[in-house]
PDB file of N, CA, C and O in Angstrom:
ATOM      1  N   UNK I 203      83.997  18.764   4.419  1.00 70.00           N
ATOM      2  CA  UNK I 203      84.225  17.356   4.667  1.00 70.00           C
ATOM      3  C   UNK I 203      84.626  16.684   3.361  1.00 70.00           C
ATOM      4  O   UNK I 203      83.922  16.940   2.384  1.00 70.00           O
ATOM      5  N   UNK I 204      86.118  15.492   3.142  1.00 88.00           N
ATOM      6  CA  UNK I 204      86.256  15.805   2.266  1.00 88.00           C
ATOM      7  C   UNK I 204      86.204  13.854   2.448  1.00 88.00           C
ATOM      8  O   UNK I 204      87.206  13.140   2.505  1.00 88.00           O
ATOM      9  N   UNK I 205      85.070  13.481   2.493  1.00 94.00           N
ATOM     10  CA  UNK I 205      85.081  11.763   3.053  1.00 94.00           C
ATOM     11  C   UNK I 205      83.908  11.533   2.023  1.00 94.00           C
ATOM     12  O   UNK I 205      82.871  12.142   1.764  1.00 94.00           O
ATOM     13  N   UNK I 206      84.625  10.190   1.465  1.00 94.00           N
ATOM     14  CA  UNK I 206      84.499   9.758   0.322  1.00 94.00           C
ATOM     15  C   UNK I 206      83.260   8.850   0.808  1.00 94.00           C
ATOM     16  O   UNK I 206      83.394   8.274   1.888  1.00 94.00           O
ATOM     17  N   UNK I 207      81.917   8.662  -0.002  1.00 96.00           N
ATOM     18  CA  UNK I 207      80.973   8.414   0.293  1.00 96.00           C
ATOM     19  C   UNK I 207      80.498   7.313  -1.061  1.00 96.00           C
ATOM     20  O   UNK I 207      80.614   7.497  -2.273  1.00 96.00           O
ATOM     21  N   UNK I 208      79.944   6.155  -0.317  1.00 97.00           N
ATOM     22  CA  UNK I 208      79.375   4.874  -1.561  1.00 97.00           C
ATOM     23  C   UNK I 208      77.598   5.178  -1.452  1.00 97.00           C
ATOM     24  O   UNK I 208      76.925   5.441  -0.455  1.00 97.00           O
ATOM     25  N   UNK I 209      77.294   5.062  -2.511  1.00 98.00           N
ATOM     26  CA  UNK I 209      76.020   5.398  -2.763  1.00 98.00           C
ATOM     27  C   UNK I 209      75.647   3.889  -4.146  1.00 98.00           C
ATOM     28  O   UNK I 209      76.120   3.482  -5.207  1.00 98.00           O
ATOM     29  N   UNK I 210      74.281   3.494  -2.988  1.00 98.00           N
ATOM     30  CA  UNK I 210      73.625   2.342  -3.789  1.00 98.00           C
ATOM     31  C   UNK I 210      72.383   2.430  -3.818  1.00 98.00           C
ATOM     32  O   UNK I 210      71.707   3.052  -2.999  1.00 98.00           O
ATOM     33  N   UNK I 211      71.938   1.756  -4.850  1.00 98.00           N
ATOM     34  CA  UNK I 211      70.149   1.926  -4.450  1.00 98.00           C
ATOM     35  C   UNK I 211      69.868   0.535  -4.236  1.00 98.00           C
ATOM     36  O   UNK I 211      70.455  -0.431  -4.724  1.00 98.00           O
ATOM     37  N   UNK I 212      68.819   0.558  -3.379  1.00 97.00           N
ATOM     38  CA  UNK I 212      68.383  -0.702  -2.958  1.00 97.00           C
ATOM     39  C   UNK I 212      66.912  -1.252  -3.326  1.00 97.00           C
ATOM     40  O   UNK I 212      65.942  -0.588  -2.962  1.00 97.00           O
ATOM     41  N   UNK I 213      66.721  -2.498  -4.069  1.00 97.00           N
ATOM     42  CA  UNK I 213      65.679  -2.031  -4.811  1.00 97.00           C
ATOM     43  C   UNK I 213      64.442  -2.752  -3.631  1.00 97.00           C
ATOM     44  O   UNK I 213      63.308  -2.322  -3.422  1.00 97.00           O
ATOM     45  N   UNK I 214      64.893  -3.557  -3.205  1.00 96.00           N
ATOM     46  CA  UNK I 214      64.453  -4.027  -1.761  1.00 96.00           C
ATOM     47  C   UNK I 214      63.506  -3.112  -1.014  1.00 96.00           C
ATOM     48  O   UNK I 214      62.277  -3.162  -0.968  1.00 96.00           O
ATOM     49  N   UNK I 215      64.311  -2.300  -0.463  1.00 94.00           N
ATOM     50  CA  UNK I 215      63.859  -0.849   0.313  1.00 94.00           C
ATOM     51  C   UNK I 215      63.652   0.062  -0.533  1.00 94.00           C
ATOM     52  O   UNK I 215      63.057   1.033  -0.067  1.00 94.00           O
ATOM     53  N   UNK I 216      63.986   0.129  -1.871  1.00 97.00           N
ATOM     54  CA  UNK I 216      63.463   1.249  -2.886  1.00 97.00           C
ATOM     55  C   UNK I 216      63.919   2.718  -1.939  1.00 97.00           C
ATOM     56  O   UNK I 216      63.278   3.581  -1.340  1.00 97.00           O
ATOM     57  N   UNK I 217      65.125   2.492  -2.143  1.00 98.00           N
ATOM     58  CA  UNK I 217      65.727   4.121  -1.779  1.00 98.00           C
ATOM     59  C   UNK I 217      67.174   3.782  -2.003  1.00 98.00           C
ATOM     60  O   UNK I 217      67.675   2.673  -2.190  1.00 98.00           O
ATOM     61  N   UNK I 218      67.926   5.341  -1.927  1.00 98.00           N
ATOM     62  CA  UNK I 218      69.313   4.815  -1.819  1.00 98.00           C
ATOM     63  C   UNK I 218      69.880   4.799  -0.672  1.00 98.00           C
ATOM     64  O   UNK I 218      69.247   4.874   0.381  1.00 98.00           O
ATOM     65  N   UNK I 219      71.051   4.706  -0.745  1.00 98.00           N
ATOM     66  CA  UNK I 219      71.454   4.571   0.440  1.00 98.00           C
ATOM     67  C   UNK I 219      72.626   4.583   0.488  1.00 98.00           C
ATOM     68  O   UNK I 219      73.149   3.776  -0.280  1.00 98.00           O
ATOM     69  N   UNK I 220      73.825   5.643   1.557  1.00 98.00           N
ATOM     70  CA  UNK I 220      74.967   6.047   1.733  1.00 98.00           C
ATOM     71  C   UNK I 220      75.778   5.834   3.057  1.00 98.00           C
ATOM     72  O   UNK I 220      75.558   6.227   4.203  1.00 98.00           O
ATOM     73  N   UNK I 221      77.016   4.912   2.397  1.00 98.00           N
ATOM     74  CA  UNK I 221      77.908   5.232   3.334  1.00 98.00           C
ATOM     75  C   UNK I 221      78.767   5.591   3.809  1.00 98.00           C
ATOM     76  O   UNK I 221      79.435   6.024   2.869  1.00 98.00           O
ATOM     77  N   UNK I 222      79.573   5.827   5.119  1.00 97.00           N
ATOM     78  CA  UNK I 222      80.539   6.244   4.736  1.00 97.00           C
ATOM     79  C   UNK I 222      81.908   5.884   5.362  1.00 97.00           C
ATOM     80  O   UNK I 222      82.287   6.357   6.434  1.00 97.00           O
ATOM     81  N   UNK I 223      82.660   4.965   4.574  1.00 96.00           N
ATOM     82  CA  UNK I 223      83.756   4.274   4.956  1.00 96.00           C
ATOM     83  C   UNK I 223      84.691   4.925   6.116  1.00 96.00           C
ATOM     84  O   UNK I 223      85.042   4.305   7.120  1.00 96.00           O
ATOM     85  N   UNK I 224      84.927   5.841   5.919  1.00 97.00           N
ATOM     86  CA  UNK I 224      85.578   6.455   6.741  1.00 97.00           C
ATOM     87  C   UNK I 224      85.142   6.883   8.170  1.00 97.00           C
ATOM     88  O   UNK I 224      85.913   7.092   9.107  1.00 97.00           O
ATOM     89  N   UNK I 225      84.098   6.959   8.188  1.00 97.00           N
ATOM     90  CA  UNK I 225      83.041   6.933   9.730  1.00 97.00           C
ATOM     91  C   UNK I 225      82.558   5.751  10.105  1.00 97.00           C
ATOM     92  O   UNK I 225      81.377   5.560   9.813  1.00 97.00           O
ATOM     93  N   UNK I 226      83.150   4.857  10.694  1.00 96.00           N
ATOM     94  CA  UNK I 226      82.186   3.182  10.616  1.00 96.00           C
ATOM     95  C   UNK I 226      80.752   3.618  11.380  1.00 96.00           C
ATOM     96  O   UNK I 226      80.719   4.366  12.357  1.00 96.00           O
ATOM     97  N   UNK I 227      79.892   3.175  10.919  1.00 96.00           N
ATOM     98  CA  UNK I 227      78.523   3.044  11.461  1.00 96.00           C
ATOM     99  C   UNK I 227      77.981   4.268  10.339  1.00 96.00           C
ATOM    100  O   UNK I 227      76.953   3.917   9.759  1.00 96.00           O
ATOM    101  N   UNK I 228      78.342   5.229  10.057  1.00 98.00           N
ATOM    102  CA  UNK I 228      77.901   6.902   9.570  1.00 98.00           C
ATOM    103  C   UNK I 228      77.032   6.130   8.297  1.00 98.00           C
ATOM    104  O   UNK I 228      77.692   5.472   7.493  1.00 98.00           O
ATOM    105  N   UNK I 229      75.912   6.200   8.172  1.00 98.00           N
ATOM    106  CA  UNK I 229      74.721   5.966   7.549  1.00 98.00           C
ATOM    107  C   UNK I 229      73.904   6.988   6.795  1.00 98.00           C
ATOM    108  O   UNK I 229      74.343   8.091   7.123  1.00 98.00           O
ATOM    109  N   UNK I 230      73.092   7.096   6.088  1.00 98.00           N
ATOM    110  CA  UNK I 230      71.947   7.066   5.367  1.00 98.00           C
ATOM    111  C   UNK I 230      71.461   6.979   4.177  1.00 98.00           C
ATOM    112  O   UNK I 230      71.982   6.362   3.249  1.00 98.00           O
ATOM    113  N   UNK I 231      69.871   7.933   4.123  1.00 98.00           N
ATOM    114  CA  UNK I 231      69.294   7.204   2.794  1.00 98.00           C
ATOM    115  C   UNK I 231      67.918   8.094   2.143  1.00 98.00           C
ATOM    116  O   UNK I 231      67.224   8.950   2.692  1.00 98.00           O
ATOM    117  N   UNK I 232      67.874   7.759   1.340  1.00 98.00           N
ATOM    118  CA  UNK I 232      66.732   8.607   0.547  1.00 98.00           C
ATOM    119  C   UNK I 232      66.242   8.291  -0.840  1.00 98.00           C
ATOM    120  O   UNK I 232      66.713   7.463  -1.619  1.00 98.00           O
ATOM    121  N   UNK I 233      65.271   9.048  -1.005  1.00 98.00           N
ATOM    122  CA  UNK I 233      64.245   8.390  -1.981  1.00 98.00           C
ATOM    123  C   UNK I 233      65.093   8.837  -3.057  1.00 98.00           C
ATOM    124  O   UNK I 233      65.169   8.071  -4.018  1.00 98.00           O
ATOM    125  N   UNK I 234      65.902  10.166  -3.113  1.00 98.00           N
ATOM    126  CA  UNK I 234      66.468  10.059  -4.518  1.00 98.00           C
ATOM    127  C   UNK I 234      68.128  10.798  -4.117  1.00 98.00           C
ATOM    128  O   UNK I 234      68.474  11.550  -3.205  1.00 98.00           O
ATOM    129  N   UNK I 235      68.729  10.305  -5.025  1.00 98.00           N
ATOM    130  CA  UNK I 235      70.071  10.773  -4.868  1.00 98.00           C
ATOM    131  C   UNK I 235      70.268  11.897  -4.302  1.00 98.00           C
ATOM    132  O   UNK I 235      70.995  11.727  -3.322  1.00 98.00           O
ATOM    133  N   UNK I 236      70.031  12.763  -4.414  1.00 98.00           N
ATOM    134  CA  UNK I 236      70.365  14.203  -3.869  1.00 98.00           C
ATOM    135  C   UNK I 236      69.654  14.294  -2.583  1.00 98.00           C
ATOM    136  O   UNK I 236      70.219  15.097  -1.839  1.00 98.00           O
ATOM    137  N   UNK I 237      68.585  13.735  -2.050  1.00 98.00           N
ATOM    138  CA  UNK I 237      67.937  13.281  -0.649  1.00 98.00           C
ATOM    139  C   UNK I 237      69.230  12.402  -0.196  1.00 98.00           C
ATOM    140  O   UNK I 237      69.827  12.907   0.755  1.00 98.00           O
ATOM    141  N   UNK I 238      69.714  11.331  -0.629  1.00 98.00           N
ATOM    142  CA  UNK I 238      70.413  10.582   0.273  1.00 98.00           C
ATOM    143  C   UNK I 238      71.553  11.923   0.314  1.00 98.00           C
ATOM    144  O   UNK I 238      71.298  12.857   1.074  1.00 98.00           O
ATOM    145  N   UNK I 239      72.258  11.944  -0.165  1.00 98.00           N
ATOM    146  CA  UNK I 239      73.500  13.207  -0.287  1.00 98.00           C
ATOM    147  C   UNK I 239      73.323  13.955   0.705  1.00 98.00           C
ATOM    148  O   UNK I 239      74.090  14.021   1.665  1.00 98.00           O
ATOM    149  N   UNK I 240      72.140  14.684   0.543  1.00 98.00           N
ATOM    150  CA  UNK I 240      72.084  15.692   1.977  1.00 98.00           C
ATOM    151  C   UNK I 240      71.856  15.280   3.271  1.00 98.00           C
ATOM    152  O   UNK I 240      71.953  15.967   4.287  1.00 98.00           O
ATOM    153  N   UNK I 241      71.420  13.645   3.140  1.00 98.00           N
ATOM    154  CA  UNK I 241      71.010  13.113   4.524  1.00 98.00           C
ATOM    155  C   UNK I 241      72.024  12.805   4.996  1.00 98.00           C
ATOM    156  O   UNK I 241      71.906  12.690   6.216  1.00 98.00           O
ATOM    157  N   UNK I 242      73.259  12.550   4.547  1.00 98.00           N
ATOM    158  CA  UNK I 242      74.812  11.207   4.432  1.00 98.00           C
ATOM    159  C   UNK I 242      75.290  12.985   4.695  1.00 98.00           C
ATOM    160  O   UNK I 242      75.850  12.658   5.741  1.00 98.00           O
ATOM    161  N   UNK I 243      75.447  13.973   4.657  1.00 97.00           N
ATOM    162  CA  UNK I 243      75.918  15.121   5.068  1.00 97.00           C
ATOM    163  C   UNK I 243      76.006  15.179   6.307  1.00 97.00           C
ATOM    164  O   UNK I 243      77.042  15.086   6.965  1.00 97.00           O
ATOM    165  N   UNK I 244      74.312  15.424   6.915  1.00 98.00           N
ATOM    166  CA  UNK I 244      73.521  16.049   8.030  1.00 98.00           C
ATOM    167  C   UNK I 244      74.745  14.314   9.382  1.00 98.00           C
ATOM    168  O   UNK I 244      75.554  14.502  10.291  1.00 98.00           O
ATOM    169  N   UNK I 245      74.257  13.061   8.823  1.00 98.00           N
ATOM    170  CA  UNK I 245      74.717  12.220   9.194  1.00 98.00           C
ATOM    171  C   UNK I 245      76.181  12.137   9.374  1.00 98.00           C
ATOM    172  O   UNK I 245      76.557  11.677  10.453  1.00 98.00           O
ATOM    173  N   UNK I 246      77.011  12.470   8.579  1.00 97.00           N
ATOM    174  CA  UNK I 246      78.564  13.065   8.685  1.00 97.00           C
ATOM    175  C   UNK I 246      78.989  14.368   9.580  1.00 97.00           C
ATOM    176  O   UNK I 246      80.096  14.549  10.087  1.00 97.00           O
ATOM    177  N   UNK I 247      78.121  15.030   9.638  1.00 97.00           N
ATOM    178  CA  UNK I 247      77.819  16.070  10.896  1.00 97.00           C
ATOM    179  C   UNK I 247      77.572  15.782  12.398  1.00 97.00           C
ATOM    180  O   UNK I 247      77.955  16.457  13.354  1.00 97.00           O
ATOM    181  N   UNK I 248      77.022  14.909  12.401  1.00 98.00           N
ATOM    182  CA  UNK I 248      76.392  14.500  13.458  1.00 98.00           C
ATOM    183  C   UNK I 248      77.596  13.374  13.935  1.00 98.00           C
ATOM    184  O   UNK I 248      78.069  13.329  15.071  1.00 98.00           O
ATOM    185  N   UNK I 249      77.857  12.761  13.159  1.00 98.00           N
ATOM    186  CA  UNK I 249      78.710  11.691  13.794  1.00 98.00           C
ATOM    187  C   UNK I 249      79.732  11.755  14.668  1.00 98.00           C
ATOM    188  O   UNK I 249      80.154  11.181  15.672  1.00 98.00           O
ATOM    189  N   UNK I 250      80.168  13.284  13.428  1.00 97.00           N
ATOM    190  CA  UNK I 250      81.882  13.605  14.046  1.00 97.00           C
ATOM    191  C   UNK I 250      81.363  14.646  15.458  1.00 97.00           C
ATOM    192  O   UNK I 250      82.022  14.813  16.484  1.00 97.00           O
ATOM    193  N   UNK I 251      80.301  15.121  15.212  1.00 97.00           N
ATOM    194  CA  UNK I 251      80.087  15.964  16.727  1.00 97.00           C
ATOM    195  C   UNK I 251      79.801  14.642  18.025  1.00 97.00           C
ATOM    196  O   UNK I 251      79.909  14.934  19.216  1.00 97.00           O
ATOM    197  N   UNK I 252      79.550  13.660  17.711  1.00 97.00           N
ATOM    198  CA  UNK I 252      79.068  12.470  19.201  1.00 97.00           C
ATOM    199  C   UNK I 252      80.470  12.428  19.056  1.00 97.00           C
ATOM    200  O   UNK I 252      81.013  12.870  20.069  1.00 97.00           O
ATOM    201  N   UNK I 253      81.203  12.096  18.256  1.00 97.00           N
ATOM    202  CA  UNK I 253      82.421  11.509  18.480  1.00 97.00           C
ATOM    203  C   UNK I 253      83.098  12.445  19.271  1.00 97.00           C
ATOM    204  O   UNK I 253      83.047  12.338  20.497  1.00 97.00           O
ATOM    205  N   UNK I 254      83.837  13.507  18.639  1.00 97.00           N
ATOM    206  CA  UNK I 254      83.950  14.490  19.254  1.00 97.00           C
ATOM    207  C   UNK I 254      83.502  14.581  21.323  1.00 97.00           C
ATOM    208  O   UNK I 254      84.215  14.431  22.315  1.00 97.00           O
ATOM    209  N   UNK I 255      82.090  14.875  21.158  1.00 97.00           N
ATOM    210  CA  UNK I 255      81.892  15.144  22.381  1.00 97.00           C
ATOM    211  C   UNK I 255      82.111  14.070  23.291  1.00 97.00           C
ATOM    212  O   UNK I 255      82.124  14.163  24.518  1.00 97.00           O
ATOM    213  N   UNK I 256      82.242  13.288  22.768  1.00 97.00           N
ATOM    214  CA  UNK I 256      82.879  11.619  23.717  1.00 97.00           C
ATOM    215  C   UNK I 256      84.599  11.470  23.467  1.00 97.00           C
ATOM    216  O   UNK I 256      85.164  10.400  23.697  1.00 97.00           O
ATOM    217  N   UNK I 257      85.081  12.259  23.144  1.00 97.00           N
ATOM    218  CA  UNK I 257      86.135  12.680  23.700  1.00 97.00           C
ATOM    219  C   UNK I 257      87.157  12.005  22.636  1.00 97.00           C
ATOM    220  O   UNK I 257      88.328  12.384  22.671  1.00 97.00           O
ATOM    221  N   UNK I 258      86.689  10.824  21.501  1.00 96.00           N
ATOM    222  CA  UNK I 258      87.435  10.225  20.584  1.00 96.00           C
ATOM    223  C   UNK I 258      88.096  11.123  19.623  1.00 96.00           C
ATOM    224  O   UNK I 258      88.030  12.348  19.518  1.00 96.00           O
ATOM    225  N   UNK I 259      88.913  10.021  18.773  1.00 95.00           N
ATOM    226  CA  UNK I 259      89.848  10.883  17.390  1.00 95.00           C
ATOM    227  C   UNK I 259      88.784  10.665  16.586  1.00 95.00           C
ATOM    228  O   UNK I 259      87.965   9.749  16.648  1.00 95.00           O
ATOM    229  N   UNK I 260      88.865  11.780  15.650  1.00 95.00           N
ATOM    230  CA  UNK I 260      87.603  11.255  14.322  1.00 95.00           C
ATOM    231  C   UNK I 260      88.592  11.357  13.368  1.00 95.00           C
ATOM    232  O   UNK I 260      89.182  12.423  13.191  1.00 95.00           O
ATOM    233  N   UNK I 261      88.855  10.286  12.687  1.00 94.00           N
ATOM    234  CA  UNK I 261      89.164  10.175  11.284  1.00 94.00           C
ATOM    235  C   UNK I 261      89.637  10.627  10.519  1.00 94.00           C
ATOM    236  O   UNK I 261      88.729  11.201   9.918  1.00 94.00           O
ATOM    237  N   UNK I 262      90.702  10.853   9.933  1.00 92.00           N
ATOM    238  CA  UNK I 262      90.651  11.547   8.825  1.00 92.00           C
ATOM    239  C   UNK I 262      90.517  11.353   7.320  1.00 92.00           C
ATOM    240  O   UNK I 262      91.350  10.624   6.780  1.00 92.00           O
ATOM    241  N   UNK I 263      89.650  11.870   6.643  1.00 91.00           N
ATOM    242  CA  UNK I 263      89.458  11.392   5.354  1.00 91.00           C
ATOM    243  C   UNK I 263      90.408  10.766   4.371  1.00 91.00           C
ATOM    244  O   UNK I 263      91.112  11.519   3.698  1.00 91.00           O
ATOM    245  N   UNK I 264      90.498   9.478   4.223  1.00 89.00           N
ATOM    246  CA  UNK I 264      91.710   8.572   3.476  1.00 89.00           C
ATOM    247  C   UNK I 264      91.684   9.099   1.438  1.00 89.00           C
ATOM    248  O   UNK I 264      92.568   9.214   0.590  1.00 89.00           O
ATOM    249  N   UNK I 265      90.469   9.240   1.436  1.00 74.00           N
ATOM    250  CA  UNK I 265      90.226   9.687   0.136  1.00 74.00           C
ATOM    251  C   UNK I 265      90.941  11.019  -0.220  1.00 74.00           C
ATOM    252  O   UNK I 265      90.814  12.066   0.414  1.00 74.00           O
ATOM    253  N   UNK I 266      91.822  10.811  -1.480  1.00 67.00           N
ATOM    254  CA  UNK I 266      92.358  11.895  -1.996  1.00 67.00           C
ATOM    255  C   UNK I 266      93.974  12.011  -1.259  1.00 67.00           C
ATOM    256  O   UNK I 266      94.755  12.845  -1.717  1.00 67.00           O
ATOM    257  N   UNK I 267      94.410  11.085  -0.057  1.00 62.00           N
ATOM    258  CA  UNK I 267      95.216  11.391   0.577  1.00 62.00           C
ATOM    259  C   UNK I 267      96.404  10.190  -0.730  1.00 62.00           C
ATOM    260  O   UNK I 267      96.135   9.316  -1.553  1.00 62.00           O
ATOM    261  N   UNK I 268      97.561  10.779  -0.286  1.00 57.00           N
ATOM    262  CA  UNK I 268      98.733  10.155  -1.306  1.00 57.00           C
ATOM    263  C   UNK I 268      99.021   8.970  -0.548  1.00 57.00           C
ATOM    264  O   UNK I 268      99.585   9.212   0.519  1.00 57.00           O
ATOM    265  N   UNK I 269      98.824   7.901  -0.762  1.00 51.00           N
ATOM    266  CA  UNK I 269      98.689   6.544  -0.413  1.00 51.00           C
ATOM    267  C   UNK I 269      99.727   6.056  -1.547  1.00 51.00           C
ATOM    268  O   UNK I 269      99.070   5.017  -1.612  1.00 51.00           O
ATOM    269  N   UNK I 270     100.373   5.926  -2.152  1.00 45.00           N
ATOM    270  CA  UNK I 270     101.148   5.612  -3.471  1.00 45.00           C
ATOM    271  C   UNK I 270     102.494   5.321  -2.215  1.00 45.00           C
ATOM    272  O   UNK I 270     103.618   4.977  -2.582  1.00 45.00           O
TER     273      UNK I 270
END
């Protein structure tokens, strides 16, 4: 998966937290960077399989693509 992911910490909720532009809604979060990373994975997994099985287009990753 090659979808470009924003990562913030929130000091509010005291965790971070990932999203991912390219999946609207595709979420998560964790106590430390490499927790959110693998959660914003598992969550990028999951998304494109509902999508998928509901019969939609999923996305394709805009990041890295030649936009110039």
């Amino acid at each position: 998966m090659n979808y470009c992911i924003i990562m913030k910490y929130s000091a509010k909720e005291k965790c971070y937290i990932v999203t991912v532009p390219d999946l609207p809604g595709c979420m998560a979060d964790g106590h430390s960077p490499n927790e959110a990373y693998e959660n914003a994975k598992i969550a990028m997994r999951e998304w494109i399989e509902t999508v998928r099985a509901a019969g939609r287009e999923i996305p394709e990753a805009s990041f890295g693509q030649d936009n110039f």
